[in-house]
mmCIF file of C-alpha atoms and ligand atoms in Angstrom:
data_model
loop_
_atom_site.group_PDB
_atom_site.id
_atom_site.type_symbol
_atom_site.label_atom_id
_atom_site.label_comp_id
_atom_site.label_asym_id
_atom_site.label_seq_id
_atom_site.Cartn_x
_atom_site.Cartn_y
_atom_site.Cartn_z
ATOM 1 C CA MET C 28 0.000 0.000 0.000
ATOM 2 C CA ARG C 29 1.128 3.566 -0.556
ATOM 3 C CA VAL C 30 0.943 5.383 2.789
ATOM 4 C CA GLY C 31 1.477 9.122 3.197
ATOM 5 C CA THR C 32 1.889 11.684 5.933
ATOM 6 C CA VAL C 33 1.588 15.459 5.673
ATOM 7 C CA ARG C 34 2.855 18.488 7.562
ATOM 8 C CA GLU C 35 0.201 19.339 10.161
ATOM 9 C CA ILE C 36 -1.374 22.705 9.431
ATOM 10 C CA LYS C 37 -3.535 23.188 12.533
ATOM 11 C CA ASN C 38 -2.343 26.161 14.575
ATOM 12 C CA HIS C 39 0.642 25.281 16.808
ATOM 13 C CA GLU C 40 0.568 21.574 15.968
ATOM 14 C CA TYR C 41 4.138 20.292 15.761
ATOM 15 C CA ARG C 42 3.558 16.538 15.924
ATOM 16 C CA VAL C 43 3.602 14.333 12.825
ATOM 17 C CA GLY C 44 1.644 11.214 11.895
ATOM 18 C CA LEU C 45 4.650 9.038 11.022
ATOM 19 C CA THR C 46 8.175 9.293 12.459
ATOM 20 C CA PRO C 47 11.099 8.302 10.203
ATOM 21 C CA GLU C 48 11.282 5.061 12.192
ATOM 22 C CA SER C 49 7.592 4.343 11.546
ATOM 23 C CA ALA C 50 8.192 4.985 7.849
ATOM 24 C CA ARG C 51 10.985 2.391 7.939
ATOM 25 C CA GLU C 52 8.678 -0.123 9.581
ATOM 26 C CA LEU C 53 6.116 0.278 6.799
ATOM 27 C CA VAL C 54 8.797 0.127 4.093
ATOM 28 C CA THR C 55 10.220 -3.032 5.658
ATOM 29 C CA HIS C 56 6.783 -4.611 5.315
ATOM 30 C CA GLY C 57 6.787 -3.881 1.595
ATOM 31 C CA HIS C 58 4.835 -0.602 1.562
ATOM 32 C CA GLU C 59 5.657 2.699 -0.052
ATOM 33 C CA VAL C 60 5.793 5.793 2.201
ATOM 34 C CA TRP C 61 5.393 9.342 0.929
ATOM 35 C CA VAL C 62 6.145 12.269 3.239
ATOM 36 C CA GLU C 63 5.417 15.930 2.590
ATOM 37 C CA SER C 64 8.617 17.955 2.703
ATOM 38 C CA GLY C 65 9.049 19.502 6.170
ATOM 39 C CA ALA C 66 6.470 17.221 7.824
ATOM 40 C CA GLY C 67 8.935 16.197 10.524
ATOM 41 C CA GLN C 68 10.355 19.640 11.211
ATOM 42 C CA GLY C 69 8.396 20.134 14.451
ATOM 43 C CA ILE C 70 9.993 17.026 15.985
ATOM 44 C CA GLY C 71 13.460 17.697 14.605
ATOM 45 C CA ALA C 72 13.214 15.082 11.809
ATOM 46 C CA SER C 73 14.556 16.352 8.489
ATOM 47 C CA ASP C 74 13.532 15.220 5.001
ATOM 48 C CA ALA C 75 16.899 13.408 4.843
ATOM 49 C CA ASP C 76 15.996 11.484 8.029
ATOM 50 C CA TYR C 77 12.927 10.153 6.215
ATOM 51 C CA THR C 78 14.699 9.314 2.962
ATOM 52 C CA ARG C 79 17.367 7.425 4.932
ATOM 53 C CA GLN C 80 14.560 5.208 6.232
ATOM 54 C CA GLY C 81 13.265 4.533 2.742
ATOM 55 C CA ALA C 82 10.500 7.151 2.442
ATOM 56 C CA LYS C 83 9.968 9.393 -0.570
ATOM 57 C CA ILE C 84 9.716 13.151 -0.018
ATOM 58 C CA VAL C 85 7.097 15.014 -2.039
ATOM 59 C CA ALA C 86 6.705 18.779 -2.245
ATOM 60 C CA THR C 87 3.037 19.267 -1.393
ATOM 61 C CA ALA C 88 0.220 17.840 0.670
ATOM 62 C CA ARG C 89 -1.851 17.684 -2.510
ATOM 63 C CA GLU C 90 0.487 15.019 -3.933
ATOM 64 C CA ILE C 91 -0.009 12.950 -0.765
ATOM 65 C CA PHE C 92 -3.799 13.225 -0.856
ATOM 66 C CA GLU C 93 -3.869 12.470 -4.589
ATOM 67 C CA GLY C 94 -1.331 9.658 -4.591
ATOM 68 C CA CYS C 95 -1.685 7.747 -1.307
ATOM 69 C CA GLU C 96 -4.196 5.043 -0.409
ATOM 70 C CA MET C 97 -3.873 5.827 3.298
ATOM 71 C CA VAL C 98 -3.073 9.190 4.912
ATOM 72 C CA VAL C 99 -1.762 9.039 8.501
ATOM 73 C CA LYS C 100 -2.052 12.287 10.465
ATOM 74 C CA VAL C 101 -2.278 13.615 14.018
ATOM 75 C CA LYS C 102 -5.016 16.260 14.019
ATOM 76 C CA GLU C 103 -8.386 16.193 12.300
ATOM 77 C CA PRO C 104 -8.131 17.297 8.654
ATOM 78 C CA GLN C 105 -8.578 21.032 8.242
ATOM 79 C CA ALA C 106 -10.998 22.404 5.622
ATOM 80 C CA SER C 107 -8.311 22.709 2.920
ATOM 81 C CA GLU C 108 -7.214 19.114 3.587
ATOM 82 C CA ARG C 109 -10.769 17.801 3.590
ATOM 83 C CA ALA C 110 -11.244 19.239 0.122
ATOM 84 C CA MET C 111 -8.477 16.886 -1.094
ATOM 85 C CA LEU C 112 -9.855 13.665 0.448
ATOM 86 C CA ARG C 113 -11.308 11.233 -2.047
ATOM 87 C CA GLU C 114 -13.547 8.192 -2.234
ATOM 88 C CA GLY C 115 -11.945 4.937 -1.172
ATOM 89 C CA GLN C 116 -9.039 6.653 0.599
ATOM 90 C CA ILE C 117 -8.233 5.710 4.189
ATOM 91 C CA LEU C 118 -7.768 8.513 6.715
ATOM 92 C CA TYR C 119 -6.196 7.445 10.017
ATOM 93 C CA THR C 120 -5.915 10.233 12.634
ATOM 94 C CA TYR C 121 -7.561 11.921 15.647
ATOM 95 C CA LEU C 122 -10.979 13.152 14.447
ATOM 96 C CA HIS C 123 -13.208 14.128 17.438
ATOM 97 C CA LEU C 124 -16.256 14.326 15.170
ATOM 98 C CA ALA C 125 -19.136 14.630 17.675
ATOM 99 C CA PRO C 126 -18.625 18.357 18.360
ATOM 100 C CA ASP C 127 -17.615 19.101 14.740
ATOM 101 C CA PRO C 128 -20.570 19.035 12.283
ATOM 102 C CA GLU C 129 -18.639 20.733 9.451
ATOM 103 C CA GLN C 130 -15.844 18.204 9.481
ATOM 104 C CA THR C 131 -18.301 15.320 9.695
ATOM 105 C CA ALA C 132 -20.280 16.625 6.712
ATOM 106 C CA ASP C 133 -17.087 16.962 4.651
ATOM 107 C CA LEU C 134 -15.905 13.453 5.527
ATOM 108 C CA VAL C 135 -19.316 12.002 4.665
ATOM 109 C CA LYS C 136 -19.342 13.869 1.358
ATOM 110 C CA SER C 137 -15.812 12.802 0.445
ATOM 111 C CA GLY C 138 -16.529 9.047 0.559
ATOM 112 C CA VAL C 139 -13.385 8.508 2.647
ATOM 113 C CA THR C 140 -12.884 5.630 5.112
ATOM 114 C CA ALA C 141 -12.058 7.520 8.320
ATOM 115 C CA ILE C 142 -10.609 5.696 11.327
ATOM 116 C CA ALA C 143 -10.398 7.841 14.478
ATOM 117 C CA TYR C 144 -7.593 7.248 16.980
ATOM 118 C CA GLU C 145 -9.761 8.360 19.901
ATOM 119 C CA THR C 146 -12.433 5.680 19.460
ATOM 120 C CA VAL C 147 -10.137 2.677 18.934
ATOM 121 C CA THR C 148 -10.544 0.603 22.092
ATOM 122 C CA GLY C 149 -8.578 -2.093 23.903
ATOM 123 C CA PRO C 150 -9.418 -5.052 26.131
ATOM 124 C CA GLY C 151 -11.269 -3.726 29.179
ATOM 125 C CA GLY C 152 -12.683 -0.777 27.252
ATOM 126 C CA GLN C 153 -9.713 1.573 27.583
ATOM 127 C CA LEU C 154 -8.766 4.025 24.846
ATOM 128 C CA PRO C 155 -5.172 3.009 24.110
ATOM 129 C CA LEU C 156 -4.594 5.667 21.446
ATOM 130 C CA LEU C 157 -5.469 8.457 23.897
ATOM 131 C CA LYS C 158 -3.468 7.006 26.772
ATOM 132 C CA PRO C 159 0.008 8.190 25.727
ATOM 133 C CA MET C 160 -1.186 11.815 25.629
ATOM 134 C CA SER C 161 -2.510 11.470 29.185
ATOM 135 C CA GLN C 162 0.833 9.978 30.208
ATOM 136 C CA VAL C 163 2.635 12.952 28.678
ATOM 137 C CA ALA C 164 0.268 15.507 30.252
ATOM 138 C CA GLY C 165 0.495 13.820 33.661
ATOM 139 C CA ARG C 166 4.273 13.860 33.645
ATOM 140 C CA MET C 167 4.382 17.416 32.316
ATOM 141 C CA SER C 168 1.981 18.663 34.975
ATOM 142 C CA ILE C 169 4.645 18.307 37.663
ATOM 143 C CA GLN C 170 7.270 20.015 35.496
ATOM 144 C CA ALA C 171 4.816 22.868 34.793
ATOM 145 C CA GLY C 172 3.770 23.067 38.443
ATOM 146 C CA ALA C 173 7.371 23.075 39.691
ATOM 147 C CA THR C 174 8.193 25.991 37.375
ATOM 148 C CA ALA C 175 5.079 27.915 38.413
ATOM 149 C CA LEU C 176 6.093 27.492 42.070
ATOM 150 C CA GLU C 177 9.224 29.572 41.418
ATOM 151 C CA LYS C 178 8.994 33.187 42.643
ATOM 152 C CA ALA C 179 9.664 34.643 39.194
ATOM 153 C CA HIS C 180 6.600 32.802 37.903
ATOM 154 C CA GLY C 181 4.319 33.996 40.699
ATOM 155 C CA GLY C 182 4.687 30.929 42.930
ATOM 156 C CA ARG C 183 5.527 30.735 46.611
ATOM 157 C CA GLY C 184 9.159 29.842 46.054
ATOM 158 C CA VAL C 185 9.088 26.181 47.000
ATOM 159 C CA LEU C 186 11.392 23.506 45.570
ATOM 160 C CA LEU C 187 9.298 20.336 45.357
ATOM 161 C CA GLY C 188 12.070 18.007 46.484
ATOM 162 C CA GLY C 189 13.296 20.301 49.291
ATOM 163 C CA VAL C 190 16.960 19.888 50.230
ATOM 164 C CA PRO C 191 18.601 18.062 53.144
ATOM 165 C CA GLY C 192 17.315 19.810 56.257
ATOM 166 C CA VAL C 193 14.350 21.475 54.531
ATOM 167 C CA MET C 194 10.957 19.826 54.084
ATOM 168 C CA PRO C 195 9.856 18.916 50.533
ATOM 169 C CA GLY C 196 6.870 20.558 48.834
ATOM 170 C CA LYS C 197 3.409 18.995 49.191
ATOM 171 C CA VAL C 198 1.623 17.790 46.056
ATOM 172 C CA ALA C 199 -2.067 16.810 45.965
ATOM 173 C CA VAL C 200 -3.113 14.898 42.848
ATOM 174 C CA ILE C 201 -6.908 14.788 42.384
ATOM 175 C CA GLY C 202 -7.829 11.793 40.208
ATOM 176 C CA GLY C 203 -5.582 8.739 40.148
ATOM 177 C CA GLY C 204 -6.127 7.570 36.547
ATOM 178 C CA VAL C 205 -3.563 7.775 33.753
ATOM 179 C CA VAL C 206 -2.778 11.490 34.227
ATOM 180 C CA GLY C 207 -2.788 11.258 38.029
ATOM 181 C CA PHE C 208 -0.613 8.144 38.148
ATOM 182 C CA ASN C 209 1.998 9.682 35.864
ATOM 183 C CA ALA C 210 1.926 12.970 37.778
ATOM 184 C CA ALA C 211 2.428 11.104 41.048
ATOM 185 C CA GLN C 212 5.325 9.108 39.599
ATOM 186 C CA MET C 213 7.115 12.326 38.621
ATOM 187 C CA ALA C 214 6.393 14.065 41.925
ATOM 188 C CA VAL C 215 7.589 11.056 43.917
ATOM 189 C CA GLY C 216 10.694 10.932 41.724
ATOM 190 C CA LEU C 217 11.466 14.539 42.647
ATOM 191 C CA GLY C 218 11.167 13.705 46.338
ATOM 192 C CA ALA C 219 7.934 15.639 46.958
ATOM 193 C CA ASP C 220 5.397 14.747 49.654
ATOM 194 C CA VAL C 221 2.599 13.288 47.483
ATOM 195 C CA THR C 222 -1.084 12.560 48.192
ATOM 196 C CA ILE C 223 -3.353 11.073 45.499
ATOM 197 C CA LEU C 224 -7.113 11.477 45.911
ATOM 198 C CA ASP C 225 -9.677 9.410 44.018
ATOM 199 C CA ARG C 226 -13.231 8.205 44.576
ATOM 200 C CA SER C 227 -12.681 4.709 43.185
ATOM 201 C CA PRO C 228 -11.643 2.114 45.799
ATOM 202 C CA ASP C 229 -10.087 -0.018 43.038
ATOM 203 C CA VAL C 230 -7.966 2.880 41.804
ATOM 204 C CA LEU C 231 -6.871 3.722 45.358
ATOM 205 C CA GLU C 232 -5.949 0.098 45.976
ATOM 206 C CA ARG C 233 -3.882 -0.140 42.783
ATOM 207 C CA LEU C 234 -2.071 3.104 43.612
ATOM 208 C CA GLY C 235 -1.435 1.931 47.166
ATOM 209 C CA ILE C 236 0.109 -1.321 45.947
ATOM 210 C CA TYR C 237 2.283 0.474 43.390
ATOM 211 C CA PHE C 238 3.533 3.404 45.462
ATOM 212 C CA GLU C 239 3.622 1.687 48.881
ATOM 213 C CA ALA C 240 4.937 4.313 51.316
ATOM 214 C CA ARG C 241 6.247 6.650 48.611
ATOM 215 C CA ALA C 242 2.855 8.325 48.149
ATOM 216 C CA LYS C 243 -0.289 8.544 50.276
ATOM 217 C CA THR C 244 -3.700 7.638 48.887
ATOM 218 C CA ARG C 245 -6.853 9.281 50.173
ATOM 219 C CA PHE C 246 -10.553 8.902 49.402
ATOM 220 C CA ALA C 247 -11.714 12.069 47.619
ATOM 221 C CA SER C 248 -14.573 13.033 49.957
ATOM 222 C CA THR C 249 -15.442 16.733 50.053
ATOM 223 C CA ALA C 250 -13.808 17.105 53.481
ATOM 224 C CA ASN C 251 -10.622 15.210 52.582
ATOM 225 C CA LEU C 252 -10.287 17.126 49.346
ATOM 226 C CA ALA C 253 -10.662 20.496 51.082
ATOM 227 C CA GLU C 254 -8.028 19.548 53.653
ATOM 228 C CA SER C 255 -5.502 18.243 51.095
ATOM 229 C CA VAL C 256 -5.959 21.286 48.843
ATOM 230 C CA ALA C 257 -5.454 23.715 51.745
ATOM 231 C CA ASP C 258 -2.287 21.877 52.757
ATOM 232 C CA ALA C 259 -0.716 21.599 49.273
ATOM 233 C CA ASP C 260 1.905 23.694 47.515
ATOM 234 C CA LEU C 261 0.868 22.163 44.188
ATOM 235 C CA VAL C 262 -2.520 20.674 43.240
ATOM 236 C CA ILE C 263 -2.938 18.635 40.047
ATOM 237 C CA GLY C 264 -6.483 18.346 38.658
ATOM 238 C CA ALA C 265 -6.685 14.999 36.828
ATOM 239 C CA VAL C 266 -10.264 13.772 37.161
ATOM 240 C CA LEU C 267 -12.377 12.398 34.352
ATOM 241 C CA ILE C 268 -15.995 11.336 34.243
ATOM 242 C CA PRO C 269 -16.214 9.826 30.733
ATOM 243 C CA GLY C 270 -18.542 11.746 28.463
ATOM 244 C CA ALA C 271 -19.248 14.483 31.018
ATOM 245 C CA ALA C 272 -17.817 17.865 31.912
ATOM 246 C CA ALA C 273 -15.254 17.697 34.721
ATOM 247 C CA PRO C 274 -16.792 18.262 38.191
ATOM 248 C CA LYS C 275 -15.726 21.568 39.836
ATOM 249 C CA LEU C 276 -13.957 20.060 42.827
ATOM 250 C CA VAL C 277 -12.035 23.150 43.954
ATOM 251 C CA THR C 278 -14.301 26.172 44.412
ATOM 252 C CA ARG C 279 -13.280 29.813 44.520
ATOM 253 C CA ASP C 280 -13.953 29.843 48.280
ATOM 254 C CA MET C 281 -11.397 27.071 48.723
ATOM 255 C CA LEU C 282 -8.670 29.249 47.204
ATOM 256 C CA GLY C 283 -8.920 31.394 50.329
ATOM 257 C CA THR C 284 -7.859 28.398 52.449
ATOM 258 C CA MET C 285 -4.728 27.788 50.345
ATOM 259 C CA LYS C 286 -1.199 29.116 50.877
ATOM 260 C CA LEU C 287 -0.511 32.326 48.971
ATOM 261 C CA GLY C 288 1.501 31.464 45.834
ATOM 262 C CA ALA C 289 0.397 27.813 45.775
ATOM 263 C CA VAL C 290 -0.166 26.412 42.274
ATOM 264 C CA LEU C 291 -3.129 24.686 40.608
ATOM 265 C CA VAL C 292 -2.461 22.719 37.403
ATOM 266 C CA ASP C 293 -5.791 21.847 35.767
ATOM 267 C CA VAL C 294 -5.017 19.032 33.334
ATOM 268 C CA ALA C 295 -8.750 18.318 33.035
ATOM 269 C CA ILE C 296 -9.222 21.749 31.412
ATOM 270 C CA ASP C 297 -9.954 20.039 28.078
ATOM 271 C CA GLN C 298 -13.159 18.773 29.732
ATOM 272 C CA GLY C 299 -13.949 22.191 31.205
ATOM 273 C CA GLY C 300 -11.575 21.979 34.155
ATOM 274 C CA CYS C 301 -12.041 20.730 37.723
ATOM 275 C CA PHE C 302 -11.304 24.050 39.453
ATOM 276 C CA GLU C 303 -14.071 26.686 39.467
ATOM 277 C CA THR C 304 -11.582 29.462 38.669
ATOM 278 C CA SER C 305 -9.936 27.713 35.667
ATOM 279 C CA HIS C 306 -10.071 28.908 32.098
ATOM 280 C CA ALA C 307 -8.121 27.436 29.184
ATOM 281 C CA THR C 308 -4.703 28.963 28.483
ATOM 282 C CA THR C 309 -2.041 28.441 25.816
ATOM 283 C CA HIS C 310 1.665 27.619 25.911
ATOM 284 C CA ALA C 311 2.375 31.247 24.972
ATOM 285 C CA GLU C 312 0.737 32.440 28.228
ATOM 286 C CA PRO C 313 0.178 29.339 30.350
ATOM 287 C CA THR C 314 -0.625 30.832 33.774
ATOM 288 C CA PHE C 315 -2.799 33.423 35.491
ATOM 289 C CA VAL C 316 -3.383 34.307 39.137
ATOM 290 C CA VAL C 317 -6.693 34.309 41.037
ATOM 291 C CA ASP C 318 -6.774 35.319 44.719
ATOM 292 C CA GLY C 319 -3.003 34.810 44.960
ATOM 293 C CA ILE C 320 -3.145 31.244 43.580
ATOM 294 C CA VAL C 321 -1.282 30.526 40.322
ATOM 295 C CA HIS C 322 -3.361 28.613 37.738
ATOM 296 C CA TYR C 323 -1.814 26.617 34.851
ATOM 297 C CA CYS C 324 -4.578 25.509 32.461
ATOM 298 C CA VAL C 325 -3.058 24.649 29.081
ATOM 299 C CA ALA C 326 -5.546 22.614 27.061
ATOM 300 C CA ASN C 327 -3.016 20.894 24.772
ATOM 301 C CA MET C 328 -0.109 20.183 27.092
ATOM 302 C CA PRO C 329 1.472 17.407 24.920
ATOM 303 C CA GLY C 330 1.986 19.953 22.108
ATOM 304 C CA ALA C 331 4.866 21.510 24.061
ATOM 305 C CA VAL C 332 6.847 18.283 23.906
ATOM 306 C CA ALA C 333 6.005 17.423 20.305
ATOM 307 C CA ARG C 334 8.907 15.054 19.861
ATOM 308 C CA THR C 335 8.158 12.876 22.885
ATOM 309 C CA SER C 336 4.428 13.053 22.136
ATOM 310 C CA THR C 337 4.910 12.018 18.499
ATOM 311 C CA TYR C 338 7.020 9.019 19.419
ATOM 312 C CA ALA C 339 4.567 8.012 22.173
ATOM 313 C CA LEU C 340 1.669 8.331 19.728
ATOM 314 C CA ASN C 341 3.440 6.394 16.957
ATOM 315 C CA ASN C 342 4.143 3.543 19.384
ATOM 316 C CA VAL C 343 0.407 2.916 19.678
ATOM 317 C CA THR C 344 -0.804 3.953 16.202
ATOM 318 C CA LEU C 345 1.835 2.164 14.103
ATOM 319 C CA PRO C 346 0.740 -1.446 14.807
ATOM 320 C CA HIS C 347 -2.754 -0.609 13.493
ATOM 321 C CA ALA C 348 -1.356 1.353 10.527
ATOM 322 C CA LEU C 349 0.728 -1.708 9.655
ATOM 323 C CA ALA C 350 -2.263 -4.040 9.971
ATOM 324 C CA ILE C 351 -4.332 -1.792 7.686
ATOM 325 C CA ALA C 352 -1.511 -1.543 5.141
ATOM 326 C CA ASN C 353 -0.779 -5.276 5.268
ATOM 327 C CA LEU C 354 -4.341 -6.577 5.132
ATOM 328 C CA GLY C 355 -6.359 -3.704 3.680
ATOM 329 C CA TRP C 356 -8.717 -1.745 5.961
ATOM 330 C CA LYS C 357 -11.618 -4.196 5.759
ATOM 331 C CA ALA C 358 -9.710 -7.360 6.638
ATOM 332 C CA ALA C 359 -7.752 -5.473 9.325
ATOM 333 C CA LEU C 360 -10.990 -4.324 10.988
ATOM 334 C CA GLN C 361 -12.572 -7.775 10.600
ATOM 335 C CA ALA C 362 -9.540 -9.295 12.337
ATOM 336 C CA ASP C 363 -9.461 -6.759 15.189
ATOM 337 C CA PRO C 364 -12.748 -5.706 16.840
ATOM 338 C CA TYR C 365 -10.918 -3.053 18.893
ATOM 339 C CA LEU C 366 -9.604 -1.390 15.749
ATOM 340 C CA ALA C 367 -13.057 -1.739 14.160
ATOM 341 C CA GLU C 368 -14.398 0.588 16.876
ATOM 342 C CA GLY C 369 -12.231 3.276 15.326
ATOM 343 C CA LEU C 370 -14.255 3.398 12.110
ATOM 344 C CA ASN C 371 -16.285 6.621 12.234
ATOM 345 C CA VAL C 372 -17.166 7.285 8.589
ATOM 346 C CA HIS C 373 -17.150 4.978 5.555
ATOM 347 C CA ALA C 374 -18.320 5.651 1.994
ATOM 348 C CA GLY C 375 -20.684 8.439 2.985
ATOM 349 C CA LYS C 376 -22.102 6.680 6.082
ATOM 350 C CA VAL C 377 -21.541 7.492 9.751
ATOM 351 C CA THR C 378 -20.503 4.262 11.472
ATOM 352 C CA PHE C 379 -19.967 5.538 15.030
ATOM 353 C CA GLU C 380 -23.209 5.672 16.986
ATOM 354 C CA ALA C 381 -22.435 8.636 19.259
ATOM 355 C CA VAL C 382 -21.440 10.796 16.280
ATOM 356 C CA ALA C 383 -24.549 9.805 14.299
ATOM 357 C CA THR C 384 -26.838 10.512 17.280
ATOM 358 C CA GLU C 385 -25.172 13.806 18.166
ATOM 359 C CA LEU C 386 -25.180 15.163 14.621
ATOM 360 C CA GLY C 387 -28.422 13.639 13.288
ATOM 361 C CA TYR C 388 -27.085 11.106 10.758
ATOM 362 C CA ASP C 389 -28.439 7.629 10.099
ATOM 363 C CA TYR C 390 -26.246 5.221 12.011
ATOM 364 C CA VAL C 391 -24.787 2.296 10.065
ATOM 365 C CA PRO C 392 -23.111 -0.222 12.421
ATOM 366 C CA VAL C 393 -19.542 -1.187 11.565
ATOM 367 C CA SER C 394 -20.679 -4.833 11.426
ATOM 368 C CA ASP C 395 -22.967 -3.944 8.476
ATOM 369 C CA VAL C 396 -20.043 -2.377 6.639
ATOM 370 C CA LEU C 397 -17.718 -5.300 7.357
ATOM 371 C CA GLY C 398 -20.329 -7.877 6.345
HETATM 372 N N1 LIG Q 4 -4.666 19.322 29.185
HETATM 373 C C1 LIG Q 4 -4.179 18.381 28.403
HETATM 374 O O1 LIG Q 4 -3.346 18.635 27.534
HETATM 375 C C2 LIG Q 4 -4.630 16.960 28.567
HETATM 376 C C3 LIG Q 4 -3.911 15.895 27.975
HETATM 377 C C4 LIG Q 4 -4.335 14.590 28.205
HETATM 378 C C5 LIG Q 4 -5.465 14.347 29.003
HETATM 379 N N2 LIG Q 4 -6.149 15.409 29.531
HETATM 380 C C6 LIG Q 4 -7.350 15.242 30.400
HETATM 381 O O2 LIG Q 4 -6.979 14.812 31.695
HETATM 382 C C7 LIG Q 4 -8.127 14.256 32.332
HETATM 383 C C8 LIG Q 4 -7.765 12.955 33.017
HETATM 384 O O3 LIG Q 4 -7.481 11.968 32.014
HETATM 385 P P1 LIG Q 4 -7.064 10.475 32.386
HETATM 386 O O4 LIG Q 4 -6.604 9.863 31.126
HETATM 387 O O5 LIG Q 4 -6.173 10.455 33.579
HETATM 388 O O6 LIG Q 4 -8.467 9.869 32.799
HETATM 389 P P2 LIG Q 4 -8.687 8.501 33.627
HETATM 390 O O7 LIG Q 4 -10.069 8.051 33.318
HETATM 391 O O8 LIG Q 4 -7.552 7.577 33.435
HETATM 392 O O9 LIG Q 4 -8.631 8.982 35.162
HETATM 393 C C9 LIG Q 4 -9.608 9.809 35.763
HETATM 394 C C10 LIG Q 4 -9.679 9.481 37.240
HETATM 395 O O10 LIG Q 4 -10.525 10.462 37.847
HETATM 396 C C11 LIG Q 4 -11.186 9.797 38.926
HETATM 397 N N3 LIG Q 4 -12.321 10.608 39.360
HETATM 398 C C12 LIG Q 4 -13.503 10.804 38.741
HETATM 399 N N4 LIG Q 4 -14.272 11.623 39.486
HETATM 400 C C13 LIG Q 4 -13.546 11.966 40.581
HETATM 401 C C14 LIG Q 4 -13.793 12.778 41.724
HETATM 402 N N5 LIG Q 4 -14.941 13.431 41.887
HETATM 403 N N6 LIG Q 4 -12.806 12.894 42.642
HETATM 404 C C15 LIG Q 4 -11.638 12.244 42.500
HETATM 405 N N7 LIG Q 4 -11.350 11.442 41.449
HETATM 406 C C16 LIG Q 4 -12.301 11.305 40.518
HETATM 407 C C17 LIG Q 4 -11.544 8.437 38.334
HETATM 408 O O11 LIG Q 4 -11.825 7.484 39.336
HETATM 409 C C18 LIG Q 4 -10.270 8.104 37.553
HETATM 410 O O12 LIG Q 4 -9.361 7.354 38.335
HETATM 411 C C19 LIG Q 4 -9.160 14.120 31.220
HETATM 412 O O13 LIG Q 4 -10.073 15.195 31.276
HETATM 413 C C20 LIG Q 4 -8.338 14.202 29.942
HETATM 414 O O14 LIG Q 4 -9.093 14.626 28.829
HETATM 415 C C21 LIG Q 4 -5.748 16.691 29.321
#
């Protein structure tokens, strides 16, 4: 199969669908890989890095869309890209169609076979193609919080690990899922005094077994939460209620109980945020202060570490890309029910129920398409 990847054109998107190493993997399996010139620039991969791995560099995205059977991307296709999609082509990328009627209409009209990273599942119902971005954001949250705690950034001037003879900083992580676990790992690694709060007994048990005495676990009752937040130098908001807006667990009143210059990092900001005083910020201006408390609320944290994020994403997307290239999309989806859940649009039909319901399309189950 001829597989292509383009330079991402969404504002401030530096990741790329295929790394040079992923291109090599496809080439090794007998496929042809076309890469738009400059596609890897944001992760420090030059055109020469791709050609060394057996890919062919082409000058424009148009050549990729015209010449490739499958296009592998990161972000949903922008309007100018959607205009180049064609019937029978496979598009494999993040799509997030439910809140995006224009994109959905264009994909339906184009006749493309669109497989969305975010709806591919795994055993146990997880979303393995979203997980690496939560891992990145969780780990970054401690880095971002530690920087914000410095005086020059408005923080209270606390070093999370302390030094011999001086107590370490206190970190409260609210939500012990993928983001929270990775945040706690980083904070523990720095030598901070870490408490993880969650409402799920199973999650608390798993965290307790993993961290043993290196981190405390605490049930996230209203009272416990208020106490841990008041006591913390750094609070990480990492809760998720699937399909719902994040609950506002830290109210404006609670800020008054916190230490002046303490820091809130709201990773859940992409779901509306779990602190009442949060609003989404960008990497250009990541923080703001409310009542003396520094807020960091960047909605696309992984974008700042595009290289790490791209490699983490490719680790989970490449096996499916290979299966699709090796078997063809239909046989690949027939062989893998988890990958089949990724099919959102095929030949003018919406094949993902939530998208069809949300946007008023007839829903055609994937099983009907696969026969
Ligand atoms: N800002 C970014 O760049 C970025 C990047 C990746 C993920 N995220 C977001 O981070 C959030 C967390 O993602 P995740 O992958 O860790 O989700 P997850 O499902 O793995 O974990 C969420 C955890 O929150 C817990 N929880 C739910 N309600 C709670 C409550 N009231 N109190 C305490 N804990 C509660 C759950 O039990 C679960 O353990 C999501 O909103 C996700 O979209 C943001």
